[in-house]
Tab-separated table of N, CA and C in Angstrom:
chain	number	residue	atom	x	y	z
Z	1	UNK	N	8.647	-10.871	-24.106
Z	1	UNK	CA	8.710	-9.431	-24.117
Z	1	UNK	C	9.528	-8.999	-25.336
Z	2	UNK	N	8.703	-7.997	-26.182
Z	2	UNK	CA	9.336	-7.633	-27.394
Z	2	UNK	C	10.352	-6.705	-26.862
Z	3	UNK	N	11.272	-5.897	-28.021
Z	3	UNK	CA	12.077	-4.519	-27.717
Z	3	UNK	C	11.540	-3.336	-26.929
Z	4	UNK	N	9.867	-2.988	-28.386
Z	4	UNK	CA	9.384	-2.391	-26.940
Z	4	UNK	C	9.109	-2.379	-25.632
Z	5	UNK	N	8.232	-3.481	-25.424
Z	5	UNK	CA	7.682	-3.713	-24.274
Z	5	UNK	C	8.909	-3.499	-23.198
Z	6	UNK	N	10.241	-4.204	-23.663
Z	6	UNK	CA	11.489	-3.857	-22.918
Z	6	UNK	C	11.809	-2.595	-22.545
Z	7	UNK	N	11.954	-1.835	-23.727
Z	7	UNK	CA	12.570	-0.489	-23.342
Z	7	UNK	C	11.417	0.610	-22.608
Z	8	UNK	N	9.932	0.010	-22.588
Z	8	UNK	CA	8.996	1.072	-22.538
Z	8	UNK	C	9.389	0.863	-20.346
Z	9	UNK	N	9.007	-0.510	-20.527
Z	9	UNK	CA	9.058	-1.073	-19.007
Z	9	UNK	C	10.815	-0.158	-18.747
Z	10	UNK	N	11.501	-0.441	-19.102
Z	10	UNK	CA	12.838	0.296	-18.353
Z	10	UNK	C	12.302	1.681	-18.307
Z	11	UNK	N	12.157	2.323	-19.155
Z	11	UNK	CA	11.610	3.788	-19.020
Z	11	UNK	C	11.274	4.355	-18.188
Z	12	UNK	N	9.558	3.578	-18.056
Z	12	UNK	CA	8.758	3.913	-17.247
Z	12	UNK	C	9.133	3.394	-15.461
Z	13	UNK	N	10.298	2.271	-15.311
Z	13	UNK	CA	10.374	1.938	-14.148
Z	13	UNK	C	11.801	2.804	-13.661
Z	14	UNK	N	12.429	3.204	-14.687
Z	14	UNK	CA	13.963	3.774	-14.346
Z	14	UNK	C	12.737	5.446	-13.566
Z	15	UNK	N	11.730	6.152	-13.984
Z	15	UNK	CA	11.767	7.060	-13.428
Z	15	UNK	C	10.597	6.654	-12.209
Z	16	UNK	N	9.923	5.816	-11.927
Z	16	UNK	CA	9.393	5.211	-11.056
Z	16	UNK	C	9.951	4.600	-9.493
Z	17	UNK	N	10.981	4.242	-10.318
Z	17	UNK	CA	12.298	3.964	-8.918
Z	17	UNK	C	12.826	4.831	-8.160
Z	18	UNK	N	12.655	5.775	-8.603
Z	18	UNK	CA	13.566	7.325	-8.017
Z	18	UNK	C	13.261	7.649	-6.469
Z	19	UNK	N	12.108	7.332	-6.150
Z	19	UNK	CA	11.875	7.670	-4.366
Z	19	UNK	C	12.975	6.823	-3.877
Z	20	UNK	N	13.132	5.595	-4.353
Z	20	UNK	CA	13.468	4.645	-3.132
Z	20	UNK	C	12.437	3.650	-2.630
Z	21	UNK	N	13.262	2.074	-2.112
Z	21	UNK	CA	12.327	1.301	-1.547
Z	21	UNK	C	11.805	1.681	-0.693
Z	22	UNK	N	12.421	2.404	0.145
Z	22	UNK	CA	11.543	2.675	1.516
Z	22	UNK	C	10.738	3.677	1.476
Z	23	UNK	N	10.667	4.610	0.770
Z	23	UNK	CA	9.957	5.738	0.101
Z	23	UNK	C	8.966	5.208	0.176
Z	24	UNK	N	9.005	4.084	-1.015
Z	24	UNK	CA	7.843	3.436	-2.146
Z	24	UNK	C	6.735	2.685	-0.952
Z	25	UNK	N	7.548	1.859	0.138
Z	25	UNK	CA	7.189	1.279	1.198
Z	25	UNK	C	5.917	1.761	1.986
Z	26	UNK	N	6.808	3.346	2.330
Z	26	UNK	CA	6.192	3.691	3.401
Z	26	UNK	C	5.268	4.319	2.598
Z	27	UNK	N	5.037	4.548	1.433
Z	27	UNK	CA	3.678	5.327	0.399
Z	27	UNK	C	2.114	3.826	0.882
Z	28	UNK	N	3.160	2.530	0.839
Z	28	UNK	CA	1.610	2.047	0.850
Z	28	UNK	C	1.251	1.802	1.851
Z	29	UNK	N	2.221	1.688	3.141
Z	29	UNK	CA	1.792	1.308	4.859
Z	29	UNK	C	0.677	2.864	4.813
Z	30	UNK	N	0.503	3.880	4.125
Z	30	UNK	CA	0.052	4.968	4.627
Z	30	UNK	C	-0.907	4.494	3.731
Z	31	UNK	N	-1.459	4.255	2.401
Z	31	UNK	CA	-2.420	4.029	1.650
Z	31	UNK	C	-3.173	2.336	2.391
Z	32	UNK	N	-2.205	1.880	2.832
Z	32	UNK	CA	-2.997	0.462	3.751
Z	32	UNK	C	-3.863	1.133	4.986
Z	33	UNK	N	-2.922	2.185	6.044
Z	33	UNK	CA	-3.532	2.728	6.683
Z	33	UNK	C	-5.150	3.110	6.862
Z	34	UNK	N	-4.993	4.281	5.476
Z	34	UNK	CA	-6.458	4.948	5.005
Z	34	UNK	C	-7.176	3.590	5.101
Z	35	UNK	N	-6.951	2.963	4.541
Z	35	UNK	CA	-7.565	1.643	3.939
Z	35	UNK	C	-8.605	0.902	4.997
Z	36	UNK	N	-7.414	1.086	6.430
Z	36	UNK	CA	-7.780	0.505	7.704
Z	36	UNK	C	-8.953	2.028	8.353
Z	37	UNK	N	-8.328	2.931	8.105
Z	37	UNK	CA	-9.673	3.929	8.763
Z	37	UNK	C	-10.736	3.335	7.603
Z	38	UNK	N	-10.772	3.430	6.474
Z	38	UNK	CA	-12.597	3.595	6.056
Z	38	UNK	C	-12.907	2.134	6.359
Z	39	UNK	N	-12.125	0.619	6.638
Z	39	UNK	CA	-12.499	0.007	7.076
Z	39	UNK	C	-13.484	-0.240	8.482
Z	40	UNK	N	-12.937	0.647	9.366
Z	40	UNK	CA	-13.514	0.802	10.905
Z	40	UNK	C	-14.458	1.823	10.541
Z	41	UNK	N	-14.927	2.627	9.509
Z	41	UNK	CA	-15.983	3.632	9.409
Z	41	UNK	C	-16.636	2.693	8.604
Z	42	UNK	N	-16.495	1.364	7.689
Z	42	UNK	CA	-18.265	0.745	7.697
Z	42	UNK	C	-18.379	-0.369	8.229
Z	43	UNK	N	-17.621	-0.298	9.365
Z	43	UNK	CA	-17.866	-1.414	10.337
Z	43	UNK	C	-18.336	-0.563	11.579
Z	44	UNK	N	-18.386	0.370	11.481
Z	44	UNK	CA	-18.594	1.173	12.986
Z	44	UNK	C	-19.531	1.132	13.486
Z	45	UNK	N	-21.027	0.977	12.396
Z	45	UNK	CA	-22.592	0.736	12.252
Z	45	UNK	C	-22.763	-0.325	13.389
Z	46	UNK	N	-21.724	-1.988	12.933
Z	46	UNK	CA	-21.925	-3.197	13.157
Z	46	UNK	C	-21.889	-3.073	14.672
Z	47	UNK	N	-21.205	-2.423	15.109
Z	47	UNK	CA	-21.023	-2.556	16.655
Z	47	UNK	C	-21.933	-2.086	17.513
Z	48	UNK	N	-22.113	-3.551	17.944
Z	48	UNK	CA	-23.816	-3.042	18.966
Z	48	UNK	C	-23.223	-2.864	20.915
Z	49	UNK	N	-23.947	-2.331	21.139
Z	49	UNK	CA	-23.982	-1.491	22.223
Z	49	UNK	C	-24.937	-2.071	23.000
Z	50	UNK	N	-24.004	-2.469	24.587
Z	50	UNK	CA	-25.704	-3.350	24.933
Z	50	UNK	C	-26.196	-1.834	25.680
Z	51	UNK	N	-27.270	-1.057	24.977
Z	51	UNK	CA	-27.961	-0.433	25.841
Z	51	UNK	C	-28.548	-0.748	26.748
Z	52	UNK	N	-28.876	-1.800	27.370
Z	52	UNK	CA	-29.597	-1.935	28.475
Z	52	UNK	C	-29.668	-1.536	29.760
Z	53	UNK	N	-28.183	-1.728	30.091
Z	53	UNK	CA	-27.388	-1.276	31.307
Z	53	UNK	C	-26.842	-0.045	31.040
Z	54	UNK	N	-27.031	0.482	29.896
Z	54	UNK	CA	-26.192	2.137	29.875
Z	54	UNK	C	-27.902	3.127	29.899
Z	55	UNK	N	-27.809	4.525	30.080
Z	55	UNK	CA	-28.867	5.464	29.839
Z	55	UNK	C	-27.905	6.975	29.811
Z	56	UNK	N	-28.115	7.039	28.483
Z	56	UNK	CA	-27.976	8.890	28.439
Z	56	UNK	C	-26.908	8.515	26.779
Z	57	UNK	N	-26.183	9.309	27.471
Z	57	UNK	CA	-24.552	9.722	26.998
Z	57	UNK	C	-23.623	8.219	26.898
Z	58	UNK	N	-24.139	7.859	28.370
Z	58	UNK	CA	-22.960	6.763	28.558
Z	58	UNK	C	-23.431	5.486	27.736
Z	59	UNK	N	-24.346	5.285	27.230
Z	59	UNK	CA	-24.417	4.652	25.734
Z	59	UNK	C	-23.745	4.212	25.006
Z	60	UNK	N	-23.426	5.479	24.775
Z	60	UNK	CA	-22.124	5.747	23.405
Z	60	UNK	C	-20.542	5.037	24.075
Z	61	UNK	N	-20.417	5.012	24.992
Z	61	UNK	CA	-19.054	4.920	25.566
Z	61	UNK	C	-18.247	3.416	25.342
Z	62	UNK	N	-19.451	2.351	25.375
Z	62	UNK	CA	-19.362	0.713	24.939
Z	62	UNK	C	-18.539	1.386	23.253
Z	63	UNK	N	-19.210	1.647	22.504
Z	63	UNK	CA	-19.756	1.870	21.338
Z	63	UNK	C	-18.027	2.790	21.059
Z	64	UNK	N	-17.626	3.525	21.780
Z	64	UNK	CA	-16.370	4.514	21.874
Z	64	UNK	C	-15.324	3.929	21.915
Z	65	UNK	N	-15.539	2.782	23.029
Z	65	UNK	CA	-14.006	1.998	23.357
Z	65	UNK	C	-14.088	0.434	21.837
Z	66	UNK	N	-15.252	0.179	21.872
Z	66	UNK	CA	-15.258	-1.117	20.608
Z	66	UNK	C	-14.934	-0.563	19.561
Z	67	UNK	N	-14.778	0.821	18.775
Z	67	UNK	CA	-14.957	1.357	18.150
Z	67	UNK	C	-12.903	2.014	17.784
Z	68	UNK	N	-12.572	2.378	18.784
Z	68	UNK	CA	-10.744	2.690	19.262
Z	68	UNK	C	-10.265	1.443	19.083
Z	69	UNK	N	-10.743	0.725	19.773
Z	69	UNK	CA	-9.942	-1.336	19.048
Z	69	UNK	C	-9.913	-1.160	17.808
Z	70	UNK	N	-11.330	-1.212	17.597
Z	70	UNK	CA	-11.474	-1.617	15.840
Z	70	UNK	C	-10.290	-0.711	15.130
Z	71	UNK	N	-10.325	0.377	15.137
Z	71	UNK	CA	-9.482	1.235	14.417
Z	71	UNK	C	-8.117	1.008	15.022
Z	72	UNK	N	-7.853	0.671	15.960
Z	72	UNK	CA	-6.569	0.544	16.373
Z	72	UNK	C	-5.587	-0.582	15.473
Z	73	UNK	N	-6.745	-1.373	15.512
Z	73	UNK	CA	-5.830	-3.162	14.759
Z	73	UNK	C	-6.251	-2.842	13.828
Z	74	UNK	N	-7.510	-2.458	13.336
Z	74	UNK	CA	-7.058	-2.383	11.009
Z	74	UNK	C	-6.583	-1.418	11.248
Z	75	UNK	N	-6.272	-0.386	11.355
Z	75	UNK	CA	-4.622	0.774	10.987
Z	75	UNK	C	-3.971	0.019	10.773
Z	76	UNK	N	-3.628	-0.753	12.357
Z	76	UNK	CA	-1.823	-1.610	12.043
Z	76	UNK	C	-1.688	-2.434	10.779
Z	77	UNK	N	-2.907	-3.590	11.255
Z	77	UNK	CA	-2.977	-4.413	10.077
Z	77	UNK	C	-3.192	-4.025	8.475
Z	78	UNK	N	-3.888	-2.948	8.225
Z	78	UNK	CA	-3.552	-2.816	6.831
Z	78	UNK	C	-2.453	-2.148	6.113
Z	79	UNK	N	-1.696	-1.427	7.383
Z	79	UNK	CA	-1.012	-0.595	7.043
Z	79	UNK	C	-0.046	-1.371	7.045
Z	80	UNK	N	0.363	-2.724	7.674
Z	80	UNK	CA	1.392	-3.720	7.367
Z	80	UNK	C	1.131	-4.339	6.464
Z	81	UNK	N	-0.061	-4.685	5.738
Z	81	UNK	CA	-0.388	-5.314	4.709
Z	81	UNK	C	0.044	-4.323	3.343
Z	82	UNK	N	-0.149	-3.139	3.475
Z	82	UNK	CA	0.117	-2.070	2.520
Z	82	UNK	C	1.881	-2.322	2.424
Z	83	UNK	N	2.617	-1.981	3.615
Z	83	UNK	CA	3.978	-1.906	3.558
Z	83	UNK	C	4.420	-3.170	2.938
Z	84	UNK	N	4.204	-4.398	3.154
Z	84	UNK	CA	4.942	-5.598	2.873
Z	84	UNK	C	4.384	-5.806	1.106
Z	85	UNK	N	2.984	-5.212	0.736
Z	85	UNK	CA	2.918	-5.553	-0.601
Z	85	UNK	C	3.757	-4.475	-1.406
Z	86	UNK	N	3.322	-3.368	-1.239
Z	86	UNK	CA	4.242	-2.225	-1.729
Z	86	UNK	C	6.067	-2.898	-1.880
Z	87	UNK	N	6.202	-3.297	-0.674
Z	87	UNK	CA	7.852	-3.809	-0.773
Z	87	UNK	C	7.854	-4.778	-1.938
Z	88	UNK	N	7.335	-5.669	-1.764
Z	88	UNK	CA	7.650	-7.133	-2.608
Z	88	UNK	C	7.140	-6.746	-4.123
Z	89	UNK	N	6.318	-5.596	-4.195
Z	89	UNK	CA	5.916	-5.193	-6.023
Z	89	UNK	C	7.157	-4.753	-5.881
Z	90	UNK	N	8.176	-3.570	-5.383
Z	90	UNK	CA	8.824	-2.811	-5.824
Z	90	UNK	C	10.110	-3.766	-5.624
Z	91	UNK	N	10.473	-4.419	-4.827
Z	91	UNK	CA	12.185	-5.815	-5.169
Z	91	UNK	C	11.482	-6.609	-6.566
Z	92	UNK	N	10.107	-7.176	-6.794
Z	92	UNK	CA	10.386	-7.827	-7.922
Z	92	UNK	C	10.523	-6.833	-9.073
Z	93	UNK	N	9.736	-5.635	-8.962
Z	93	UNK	CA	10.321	-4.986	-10.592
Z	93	UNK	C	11.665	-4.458	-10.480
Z	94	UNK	N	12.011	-3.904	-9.461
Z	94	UNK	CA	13.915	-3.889	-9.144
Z	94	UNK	C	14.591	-4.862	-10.083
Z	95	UNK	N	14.348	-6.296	-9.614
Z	95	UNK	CA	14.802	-7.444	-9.681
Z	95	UNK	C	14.722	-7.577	-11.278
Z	96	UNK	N	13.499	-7.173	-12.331
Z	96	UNK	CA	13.332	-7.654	-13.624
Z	96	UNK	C	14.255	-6.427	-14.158
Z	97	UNK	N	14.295	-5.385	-13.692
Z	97	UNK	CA	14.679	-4.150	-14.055
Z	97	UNK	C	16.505	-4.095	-14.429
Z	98	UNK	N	16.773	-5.063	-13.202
Z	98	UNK	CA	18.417	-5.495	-12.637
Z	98	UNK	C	18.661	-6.400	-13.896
Z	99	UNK	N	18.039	-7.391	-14.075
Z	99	UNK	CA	18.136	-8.650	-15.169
Z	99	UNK	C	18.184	-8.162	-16.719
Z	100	UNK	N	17.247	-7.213	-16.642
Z	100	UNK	CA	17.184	-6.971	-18.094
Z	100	UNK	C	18.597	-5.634	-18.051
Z	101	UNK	N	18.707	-5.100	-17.254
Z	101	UNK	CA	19.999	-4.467	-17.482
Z	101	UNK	C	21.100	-5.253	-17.848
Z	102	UNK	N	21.461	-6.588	-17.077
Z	102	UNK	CA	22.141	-7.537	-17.411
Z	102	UNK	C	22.552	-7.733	-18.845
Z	103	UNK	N	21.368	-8.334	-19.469
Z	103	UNK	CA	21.463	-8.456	-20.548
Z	103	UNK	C	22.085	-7.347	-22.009
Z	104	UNK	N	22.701	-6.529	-21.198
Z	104	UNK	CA	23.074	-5.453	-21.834
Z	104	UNK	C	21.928	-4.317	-22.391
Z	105	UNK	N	20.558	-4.449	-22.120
Z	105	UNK	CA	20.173	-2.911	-22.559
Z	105	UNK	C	20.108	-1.750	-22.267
Z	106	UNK	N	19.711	-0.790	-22.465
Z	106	UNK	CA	19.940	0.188	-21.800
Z	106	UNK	C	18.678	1.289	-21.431
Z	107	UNK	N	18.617	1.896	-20.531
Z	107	UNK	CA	17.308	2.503	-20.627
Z	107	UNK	C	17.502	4.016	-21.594
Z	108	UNK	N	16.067	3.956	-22.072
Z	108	UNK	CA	15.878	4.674	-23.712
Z	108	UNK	C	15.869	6.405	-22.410
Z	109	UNK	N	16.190	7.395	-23.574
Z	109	UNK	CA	16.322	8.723	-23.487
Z	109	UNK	C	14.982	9.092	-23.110
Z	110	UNK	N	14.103	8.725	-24.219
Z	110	UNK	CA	12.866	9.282	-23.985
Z	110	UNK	C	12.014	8.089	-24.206
């Protein structure tokens, strides 16, 4: 990493840092979230319904409750997948951010 590349990365991460880890965290458990709804909307097709034993309305109801699972566990799951990656990007650039301060530089004005 040249001077620039140094001072551009402090720059751009000194005003990037400003929410907070847990801020930053909870930005991607909510972007994992979304992630997990449009997941269960093109999987929603896949879920078959034994019509055989249902007639009318009550059809749909197999199709209602397989459908509340699905969305229930990818929410959680992506939205924990979102939180734990979001965390571990934002401690390691912390972490390069901390080091290269070390080294005495400083972050640029502009």
């Amino acid at each position: 990493m040249n001077e620039r590349q140094r001072d551009l990365f402090l720059w751009v991460w000194s005003r990037r840092r400003a929410p907070g880890q847990a801020a930053i965290s909870l930005r991607g458990a909510i972007i994992g979230a979304l992630g997990g709804v449009l997941f269960t909307l093109m999987l929603i097709g896949d879920i078959g319904a034994d019509r055989a034993s249902y007639t009318g309305v009550s059809a749909l109801l197999p199709l209602l409750e397989r459908g509340a699972k699905l969305l229930f566990l990818s929410v959680g799951a992506f939205g924990a997948l979102g939180f734990i990656g979001a965390n571990r990007v934002y401690a390691a650039q912390e972490a390069q951010y901390q080091a290269i301060l070390q080294t005495g530089a400083r972050v640029p004005d502009q």
